[in-house]
XYZ file of C-alpha atoms in Angstrom:
555
model
C -40.352 23.732 -35.665
C -36.862 22.488 -35.526
C -35.438 21.811 -31.952
C -32.303 23.838 -31.223
C -30.022 20.801 -30.833
C -30.643 20.019 -34.527
C -29.041 23.268 -35.539
C -25.731 21.779 -34.526
C -23.773 19.927 -37.018
C -23.085 16.203 -36.984
C -19.515 16.703 -35.754
C -20.672 18.360 -32.670
C -23.469 15.950 -31.992
C -21.008 13.179 -32.157
C -18.774 14.737 -29.578
C -21.916 15.225 -27.241
C -22.890 11.516 -27.885
C -19.411 10.216 -27.070
C -20.430 10.116 -23.472
C -23.598 8.100 -24.190
C -23.698 4.338 -24.246
C -26.205 1.537 -23.574
C -29.697 2.403 -22.679
C -28.943 6.206 -22.676
C -27.648 6.038 -26.230
C -30.771 3.834 -27.243
C -33.134 6.482 -25.767
C -31.334 9.222 -27.895
C -31.446 7.126 -30.924
C -35.295 6.730 -30.800
C -35.998 10.404 -30.782
C -35.472 11.049 -34.462
C -34.009 9.559 -37.673
C -31.021 11.810 -37.679
C -30.141 10.996 -34.078
C -30.743 7.399 -34.818
C -27.971 7.210 -37.241
C -25.667 9.151 -35.008
C -26.537 7.499 -31.676
C -27.261 3.897 -32.607
C -23.553 2.858 -32.887
C -23.146 4.163 -29.167
C -25.523 1.523 -27.925
C -22.813 -1.070 -28.399
C -19.940 1.055 -27.388
C -19.620 -0.575 -23.821
C -20.320 -4.118 -22.720
C -20.068 -5.681 -19.151
C -20.601 -9.362 -18.369
C -21.161 -10.586 -14.917
C -23.133 -13.757 -15.370
C -22.276 -16.847 -17.462
C -25.400 -16.538 -19.803
C -24.467 -13.025 -20.745
C -21.392 -14.220 -22.699
C -23.596 -15.870 -25.165
C -26.082 -12.908 -25.255
C -23.239 -10.461 -25.713
C -21.768 -12.489 -28.766
C -25.308 -12.878 -30.386
C -25.803 -9.061 -30.100
C -22.413 -7.877 -31.055
C -22.129 -10.136 -34.090
C -25.502 -9.084 -35.631
C -25.232 -6.311 -38.247
C -26.073 -2.604 -37.666
C -26.073 -0.917 -41.107
C -24.406 -3.832 -42.800
C -21.635 -3.863 -40.170
C -21.290 -6.079 -37.051
C -22.130 -4.031 -33.839
C -18.693 -5.308 -32.570
C -17.127 -2.695 -34.817
C -18.526 -0.004 -32.508
C -17.353 -1.826 -29.236
C -14.949 0.370 -27.239
C -14.755 -1.070 -23.854
C -15.455 -4.850 -22.975
C -15.330 -6.092 -19.348
C -15.815 -9.806 -18.660
C -16.042 -10.189 -14.973
C -14.602 -13.269 -13.265
C -18.018 -14.457 -12.128
C -18.957 -14.700 -15.781
C -16.707 -17.714 -16.199
C -18.011 -20.791 -14.362
C -17.437 -24.524 -14.680
C -19.567 -26.013 -17.493
C -20.949 -29.510 -17.677
C -17.797 -30.783 -19.478
C -15.578 -29.284 -16.617
C -14.130 -26.334 -18.594
C -14.300 -22.763 -17.341
C -16.165 -21.676 -20.505
C -17.550 -23.645 -23.271
C -15.645 -24.224 -26.540
C -18.551 -22.660 -28.584
C -18.475 -19.470 -26.410
C -14.775 -19.220 -26.812
C -14.862 -19.433 -30.442
C -17.623 -16.665 -30.434
C -15.503 -14.519 -28.259
C -12.712 -14.920 -30.613
C -14.779 -13.824 -33.559
C -16.116 -10.818 -31.616
C -12.555 -9.586 -30.839
C -11.531 -10.050 -34.435
C -14.407 -7.694 -35.415
C -13.874 -5.180 -32.541
C -11.525 -2.772 -34.432
C -12.399 0.202 -32.200
C -11.832 -1.546 -28.823
C -9.881 0.460 -26.319
C -10.325 -1.266 -23.067
C -10.294 -5.159 -22.633
C -10.648 -6.610 -19.113
C -10.733 -10.358 -19.126
C -11.504 -11.376 -15.569
C -10.730 -15.154 -15.661
C -9.566 -18.224 -17.729
C -8.035 -16.611 -20.674
C -5.342 -19.243 -20.907
C -8.139 -21.921 -20.908
C -10.048 -20.160 -23.552
C -6.650 -19.680 -25.600
C -6.265 -23.523 -25.307
C -9.765 -24.163 -26.643
C -9.274 -21.729 -29.631
C -5.696 -20.673 -30.711
C -7.465 -18.140 -32.963
C -8.180 -16.065 -29.817
C -4.414 -15.234 -29.768
C -4.588 -14.026 -33.430
C -7.646 -12.015 -32.458
C -5.831 -10.401 -29.517
C -2.808 -9.363 -31.434
C -5.062 -7.800 -34.095
C -6.324 -5.329 -31.711
C -4.520 -2.122 -32.767
C -6.422 0.450 -30.617
C -6.405 -1.008 -27.090
C -4.843 1.050 -24.524
C -5.938 -0.862 -21.490
C -5.592 -4.517 -21.089
C -6.245 -6.987 -18.211
C -5.797 -10.708 -18.722
C -6.054 -13.438 -15.970
C -4.174 -16.528 -16.366
C -1.708 -16.214 -19.090
C 1.501 -17.950 -20.339
C 4.528 -17.167 -22.288
C 3.054 -17.564 -25.618
C 0.155 -15.215 -24.792
C 2.592 -12.607 -23.466
C 4.629 -12.713 -26.523
C 1.446 -11.737 -28.601
C 1.308 -8.412 -26.637
C 4.425 -7.116 -28.584
C 2.155 -6.146 -31.573
C -0.260 -4.099 -29.264
C 1.872 -1.066 -29.524
C -0.933 1.294 -28.368
C -0.938 -0.342 -24.848
C -0.802 2.204 -22.053
C -1.858 0.119 -19.146
C -1.288 -3.627 -18.770
C -2.266 -6.032 -16.068
C -1.376 -9.766 -16.105
C -2.574 -12.418 -13.612
C -1.728 -16.028 -13.481
C -3.727 -17.823 -10.800
C -2.972 -21.411 -12.004
C -0.501 -23.451 -9.979
C 2.059 -25.619 -11.805
C 5.746 -26.103 -12.529
C 7.691 -23.141 -14.059
C 7.570 -23.032 -17.917
C 10.345 -23.913 -20.031
C 9.518 -21.138 -22.282
C 10.155 -18.204 -19.851
C 7.240 -16.126 -19.221
C 9.419 -13.299 -17.767
C 11.793 -13.459 -20.823
C 8.738 -13.211 -23.176
C 7.383 -10.218 -21.020
C 10.824 -8.202 -21.343
C 10.921 -8.855 -25.010
C 7.172 -7.689 -25.350
C 7.808 -4.645 -23.356
C 10.520 -3.520 -25.602
C 7.912 -2.765 -28.260
C 5.359 -0.937 -25.888
C 6.692 2.587 -25.950
C 3.516 4.076 -24.626
C 3.001 1.782 -21.538
C 2.993 3.866 -18.395
C 1.348 1.323 -15.833
C 2.376 -2.417 -15.490
C 0.727 -4.610 -12.949
C 1.723 -8.175 -12.380
C -0.061 -10.512 -9.977
C 0.770 -14.151 -8.897
C 3.057 -14.962 -11.703
C 5.312 -18.036 -11.411
C 9.217 -17.994 -11.525
C 10.968 -18.875 -14.690
C 12.816 -22.221 -15.121
C 16.117 -20.346 -15.935
C 17.587 -16.969 -15.249
C 16.691 -14.102 -17.543
C 19.165 -13.621 -20.301
C 19.298 -10.248 -22.120
C 21.752 -9.408 -24.800
C 21.511 -5.672 -24.033
C 20.154 -3.935 -21.003
C 16.616 -2.888 -22.048
C 15.122 0.484 -20.908
C 11.366 0.923 -20.325
C 11.435 4.710 -19.971
C 7.707 5.191 -20.415
C 6.802 2.967 -17.441
C 5.880 5.209 -14.295
C 3.809 2.695 -12.095
C 4.960 -0.870 -11.485
C 3.012 -3.357 -9.288
C 4.594 -6.670 -8.231
C 2.071 -8.623 -6.217
C 2.615 -12.189 -5.213
C 5.663 -12.342 -7.750
C 8.904 -14.106 -7.008
C 12.304 -12.449 -6.844
C 13.064 -12.783 -10.498
C 10.432 -10.165 -11.411
C 12.237 -7.442 -9.404
C 14.765 -7.269 -12.336
C 12.161 -5.307 -13.919
C 12.791 -2.520 -11.457
C 16.294 -1.888 -12.754
C 14.888 -1.539 -16.349
C 12.507 1.270 -15.515
C 14.576 4.428 -14.817
C 11.560 6.793 -14.655
C 9.306 4.828 -12.210
C 7.604 6.913 -9.631
C 4.996 4.434 -8.080
C 6.037 0.948 -6.938
C 3.604 -1.460 -5.450
C 5.012 -4.620 -3.714
C 2.472 -6.770 -1.894
C 1.920 -10.453 -1.015
C 5.595 -11.248 -1.332
C 6.269 -15.125 -1.153
C 7.446 -15.669 2.408
C 9.821 -18.573 1.294
C 11.736 -16.241 -1.117
C 12.420 -13.391 1.234
C 16.125 -14.272 1.574
C 16.577 -14.463 -2.194
C 14.693 -11.300 -2.600
C 17.112 -9.314 -0.272
C 20.015 -10.770 -2.191
C 18.489 -9.997 -5.562
C 18.139 -6.288 -5.248
C 21.694 -5.402 -5.055
C 21.787 -1.625 -5.115
C 19.105 0.671 -3.469
C 15.842 1.086 -5.163
C 15.387 4.564 -6.758
C 13.591 7.447 -4.861
C 9.899 7.114 -5.327
C 6.924 9.439 -5.356
C 4.730 6.682 -3.871
C 5.497 3.227 -2.335
C 2.760 0.652 -1.630
C 3.979 -2.068 0.537
C 3.087 -4.483 3.321
C 5.630 -3.851 6.065
C 5.415 -7.477 7.128
C 6.879 -8.580 3.783
C 10.193 -7.041 4.834
C 12.611 -8.401 7.276
C 14.574 -5.791 9.271
C 17.459 -6.035 6.885
C 15.170 -5.626 3.918
C 14.742 -1.859 4.682
C 18.413 -1.179 4.128
C 18.128 -1.005 0.417
C 14.924 1.082 0.322
C 15.289 4.700 -0.762
C 13.493 7.887 -0.067
C 9.685 7.943 -0.695
C 7.366 10.920 -0.645
C 4.144 8.879 -0.127
C 4.045 5.658 1.939
C 0.950 3.561 1.343
C 0.793 0.777 4.092
C -1.398 -2.101 3.448
C -0.964 -3.976 6.760
C -4.228 -4.628 8.591
C -4.929 -3.769 11.198
C -2.523 -0.925 11.311
C -2.513 -0.792 15.051
C -0.754 -4.153 15.489
C 2.548 -4.446 17.264
C 4.162 -6.023 14.244
C 3.326 -2.858 12.178
C 4.599 -0.644 14.901
C 8.027 -2.536 14.997
C 8.403 -2.500 11.304
C 7.355 1.361 11.027
C 10.109 2.194 13.590
C 12.631 0.706 11.075
C 11.155 1.948 7.955
C 10.291 5.689 8.662
C 13.939 6.751 9.221
C 15.006 5.124 5.855
C 11.992 5.992 3.731
C 11.460 9.550 5.311
C 7.971 9.914 3.927
C 5.972 13.160 4.139
C 2.626 11.388 3.554
C 1.173 8.073 4.721
C -1.976 5.989 3.934
C -3.186 3.289 6.123
C -6.135 1.257 7.088
C -7.155 1.524 10.698
C -9.843 0.570 13.157
C -9.389 2.968 16.117
C -10.510 0.216 18.531
C -8.467 2.102 21.001
C -6.984 5.472 21.578
C -3.511 4.320 22.238
C -1.516 1.828 20.041
C 2.270 1.370 19.242
C 1.747 2.182 15.648
C 0.338 5.671 16.228
C 3.172 6.204 18.827
C 5.663 5.326 16.070
C 4.257 7.896 13.700
C 4.120 10.607 16.367
C 7.729 9.777 17.266
C 8.892 10.118 13.747
C 11.603 12.600 13.801
C 11.074 14.268 10.502
C 7.335 14.699 11.090
C 4.417 13.262 9.131
C 2.318 15.948 7.331
C -0.414 14.310 5.346
C -2.391 11.130 6.423
C -5.088 9.289 4.648
C -6.889 6.633 6.831
C -9.233 4.035 5.483
C -11.544 3.246 8.596
C -13.300 -0.079 8.847
C -15.670 0.248 11.834
C -18.604 -1.966 12.958
C -19.927 -3.682 9.836
C -23.416 -2.554 9.575
C -23.573 0.471 11.876
C -20.338 2.424 11.304
C -21.460 5.498 13.384
C -22.623 3.407 16.311
C -19.082 2.296 16.965
C -16.925 4.523 19.220
C -13.967 4.640 16.792
C -14.502 8.368 16.167
C -13.984 9.116 19.835
C -10.623 7.550 19.918
C -9.305 9.460 16.920
C -7.896 12.565 18.564
C -5.986 10.761 21.333
C -4.603 8.274 18.927
C -3.273 11.071 16.431
C -2.160 13.528 19.132
C 1.441 14.357 18.664
C 1.537 13.906 14.834
C 2.236 17.370 13.048
C -0.309 16.853 10.482
C -1.390 19.519 7.971
C -3.959 17.310 6.122
C -6.177 14.490 7.296
C -8.531 12.543 5.289
C -10.873 9.606 6.419
C -12.514 7.053 4.088
C -15.340 5.357 6.123
C -16.034 1.864 4.696
C -19.010 0.000 6.033
C -20.187 -3.387 4.514
C -23.970 -3.900 4.565
C -25.348 -7.127 3.360
C -28.849 -7.703 2.423
C -29.556 -9.661 5.574
C -28.947 -6.418 7.484
C -31.220 -4.203 5.385
C -34.403 -4.791 7.474
C -32.496 -4.060 10.728
C -31.112 -0.889 9.201
C -34.480 0.254 8.082
C -36.064 -0.427 11.553
C -33.264 1.719 13.175
C -33.035 4.135 10.505
C -33.656 7.268 12.388
C -31.342 6.276 15.171
C -28.614 5.602 12.731
C -29.189 9.022 10.971
C -29.023 10.756 14.420
C -25.876 8.952 15.484
C -24.229 9.780 12.187
C -24.968 13.509 12.385
C -23.794 13.491 15.950
C -20.446 11.762 15.076
C -19.879 13.983 12.044
C -20.326 17.239 14.187
C -18.089 15.875 16.978
C -15.052 14.736 14.925
C -13.651 17.952 13.583
C -13.537 19.918 16.994
C -11.717 17.105 18.788
C -9.183 16.639 15.884
C -8.413 20.339 15.366
C -7.985 20.759 19.130
C -5.644 17.619 19.414
C -3.537 18.574 16.372
C -2.736 22.313 16.430
C -0.860 22.237 13.089
C -3.873 20.703 11.221
C -5.317 22.809 8.349
C -7.842 20.657 6.493
C -9.964 17.577 7.468
C -12.092 15.503 5.029
C -14.484 12.582 5.572
C -15.684 10.299 2.743
C -18.542 8.038 3.837
C -20.291 5.388 1.751
C -23.734 6.771 0.892
C -25.336 3.384 -0.013
C -24.943 -0.167 1.342
C -22.075 -2.192 -0.242
C -23.001 -5.571 -1.704
C -20.717 -8.539 -1.532
C -22.404 -9.988 -4.533
C -21.554 -9.383 -8.241
C -21.759 -5.767 -9.258
C -25.127 -4.346 -9.522
C -26.908 -3.906 -12.859
C -27.205 -0.184 -12.718
C -25.036 2.074 -14.860
C -23.548 3.999 -11.905
C -22.409 0.801 -10.140
C -20.722 -0.311 -13.435
C -18.924 2.884 -14.436
C -15.978 2.048 -12.174
C -15.216 -1.061 -14.143
C -15.973 0.555 -17.474
C -13.430 3.311 -17.380
C -9.949 3.176 -18.702
C -8.393 2.546 -15.352
C -6.808 -0.643 -14.201
C -8.169 -1.203 -10.661
C -8.735 -4.856 -9.884
C -12.149 -6.125 -10.815
C -12.540 -7.917 -7.449
C -15.762 -6.883 -5.810
C -14.346 -7.655 -2.153
C -12.116 -5.310 -0.309
C -12.103 -1.613 0.262
C -10.951 1.441 -1.529
C -7.651 2.563 0.045
C -7.025 5.517 -2.338
C -8.941 8.678 -2.073
C -8.680 9.392 -5.709
C -10.168 5.905 -6.600
C -13.308 6.287 -4.650
C -16.508 6.028 -6.494
C -18.033 9.575 -6.550
C -21.517 8.189 -7.065
C -21.350 6.014 -3.889
C -19.598 8.444 -1.348
C -20.525 11.605 0.343
C -17.645 14.040 0.984
C -17.353 16.464 3.997
C -14.665 19.085 4.312
C -13.545 21.416 7.216
C -10.651 23.855 7.445
C -9.264 25.684 10.409
C -10.656 29.236 10.687
C -7.826 31.851 10.695
C -9.246 33.825 13.522
C -9.987 31.468 16.321
C -8.710 28.050 14.947
C -12.252 26.559 15.006
C -13.353 24.085 12.404
C -15.291 25.583 9.568
C -17.448 23.560 7.292
C -16.589 24.273 3.520
C -17.534 23.168 0.137
C -15.956 20.137 -1.476
C -14.204 22.092 -4.163
C -12.696 24.588 -1.679
C -11.496 21.631 0.420
C -9.992 20.188 -2.527
C -8.237 23.372 -3.374
C -6.770 23.752 0.168
C -5.607 20.047 0.111
C -3.841 20.487 -3.326
C -2.183 23.649 -1.916
C -0.896 21.658 1.151
C 0.170 18.787 -1.128
C 2.104 21.178 -3.350
C 3.789 22.751 -0.255
C 4.851 19.274 0.981
C 6.286 18.233 -2.349
C 8.203 21.395 -2.666
C 9.710 20.909 0.712
C 10.424 17.244 0.041
C 12.371 18.040 -3.075
C 14.422 20.697 -1.198
C 18.003 20.073 -0.506
C 17.899 22.003 2.840
C 18.245 20.182 5.926
C 15.305 21.878 7.752
C 12.524 20.361 5.687
C 9.951 20.702 8.493
C 10.405 24.454 8.671
C 10.099 24.743 4.981
C 6.813 22.904 4.996
C 5.460 25.196 7.652
C 6.645 28.247 5.695
C 4.832 26.984 2.546
C 1.704 26.054 4.225
C 1.437 29.353 6.209
C 0.753 30.988 2.747
C -2.795 29.513 2.608
C -5.074 32.470 3.165
C -8.628 31.926 3.922
C -10.816 34.861 3.035
C -14.342 34.876 4.785
C -17.078 36.372 2.515
C -19.496 36.632 5.465
C -19.192 36.705 9.152
C -20.548 33.245 9.372
C -18.078 31.868 6.977
C -20.947 30.744 4.640
C -18.531 30.664 1.756
C -14.844 30.826 1.673
C -12.396 32.011 -1.030
C -9.133 30.348 -0.938
C -5.866 31.786 -2.292
C -2.359 30.182 -2.455
C 0.547 32.362 -2.667
C 3.326 29.830 -3.280
C 6.933 30.377 -4.002
C 6.562 27.916 -6.838
C 4.265 30.366 -8.571
C 6.050 33.537 -7.932
C-alpha cells in the first residue's frame, strides 16, 4: 500500500524538502528510492565549520560526486566560523592546501546563496589568487560576510549583482593602502542594485580623499552600519538617500573632531539610529536629525556619562522608542531621570537586562524596576533577560535547582503588578528569558543552536555578547511571557504570545502614525491612537483574549 505522501508529485515534495538539510534530509533520503533522489541533494545544502579540522572534512565531502555531480553544486549556505581558522605550524591562519580546496569548493558552488567567512579571507586570498576568481563567479549569493579584505577583494564584488546583504571586516592593522579601499567600495556599490544592508567594521582610512566624477546614488540601501570606521566612510551616508537604519559604534576617539567637520549638513531623518552616546561630543548632536527609534549601546545605561549625553540627545533626536542595556542595580539613576524628564515623552522601551551571571532571578533587579521607570509615559515595555551560565556553574545550578525555579516564578509573578501600578499609561509588558544556559565556547553542535548562523541574516558571528534586539532573539532559546492591562480594573492579565505580539504591533503602528504627524501635539495623538486598542474577554477569568485594533490608518 502506497503511503499518502507518495501521492504528491515531485514538485510538491521538493517544496516540502526545501526546509530539510543535513541529518534530517539524510533520514528522509533513507526511507525510499524515490525520496532518496529528491532528498539526497539537501544533505549538502548547508555547511557550518567551527573547528579547524572541519574545513578539510568539508572540502573532502563537498568535492565528492553525488549522481556524477560534486556535492558542492547543491550547497546553498556556507558558514566558516572564526574559530575554524587557527595558526598552523608554518604560522599561517590556514594552510595553503586548505585554501586551494576552499577555492575549488566555491568554484563548484553554483547554488550558493549565503557565504560567511569568519576570518582571514585576505590571507587565504594571498595564498591562492584563484579564490578571488571563485568569489566573483558566484552569481546567486545574496548574503556575503568577509573578514579581512583589501581594495582588490572589494573590487571583485562588483560582479556579484545579486547581493542583498554585505558585511566587510578588516581587523588587520597597517598603513592605509595606496589603492583606495573606500574608492573601490563605492565603485562596486554602483553595480549592486539589490543591496539593502551594508555593514562595515574596522576599516582603515584611505591614503587619499575619495574622488568621484559623478555623485553616486545607492537608492537600494536601507540599513548602513559604520562600526569602528574613520570619518571618510561617512561620505557613504550622503550617497544613500533612502536610508532608514543607521548604526554608528566604536568610533575612533582620535578622529572625533574630523568627524564633526566632515558631516556638513544634518543627517537625514531615520527610522532607527543605533549609537553609543559616548562617541558624540556635545556639539556632535547638533547635526543629528529626528529619529523614531533610538538604540543606545552604552553599558551600563545607568552611568552619569550616559545621563548627560541623553539630556543633549533627546531634544534633538525626539525619539518615540528607545532600546538600552541596563542592570537595575539601584532604583534611582540619572539616566532614568533623563528619560522621565524627556518633554516629548517616551512611549516604547526595550531593555536588555544583565543581572547576576549565574542566578538571574536571585538578584533584586526586578524589585528596582518600578521605581526606576516611574514617570515615563510608556505604552509598551519589553525586557530581555540575559544570563550567562558557564559549565563550571552547572553543578551549582543543579544543586539549587528547586530554589532557582521558585525564585524565578516568584519574580515573574511580582514584576507585572508593580510595573503596571507605577506606569498608569502602560498597555503591554513582555519578558523574554533565556531558557537554557549560554556557553561562551564555540557554538553547540545541535541544529537548533546553529540555525541562527545559517539563516540569510547578517548578525555578527561572534559568540560573545548579548542580543539587544527583540526581533533577533533565538526563538529556540528564549521563553516569552506577555501581560496586558485589563480594561476593567487595570490589573495585569497574562495573555498568549500571539495576542501580546498583536497588541504590541498595534501600539507600534499608533506611535509611528503619530510620529509622522505634522501636528504639534504628538503626545495627545499617540494617546488617541492607543485608546483604540479594545480587549474583549471571552471568559470572566480572561482565559483567552480577543484583540481588535480600530486604527485611523485602516479606516
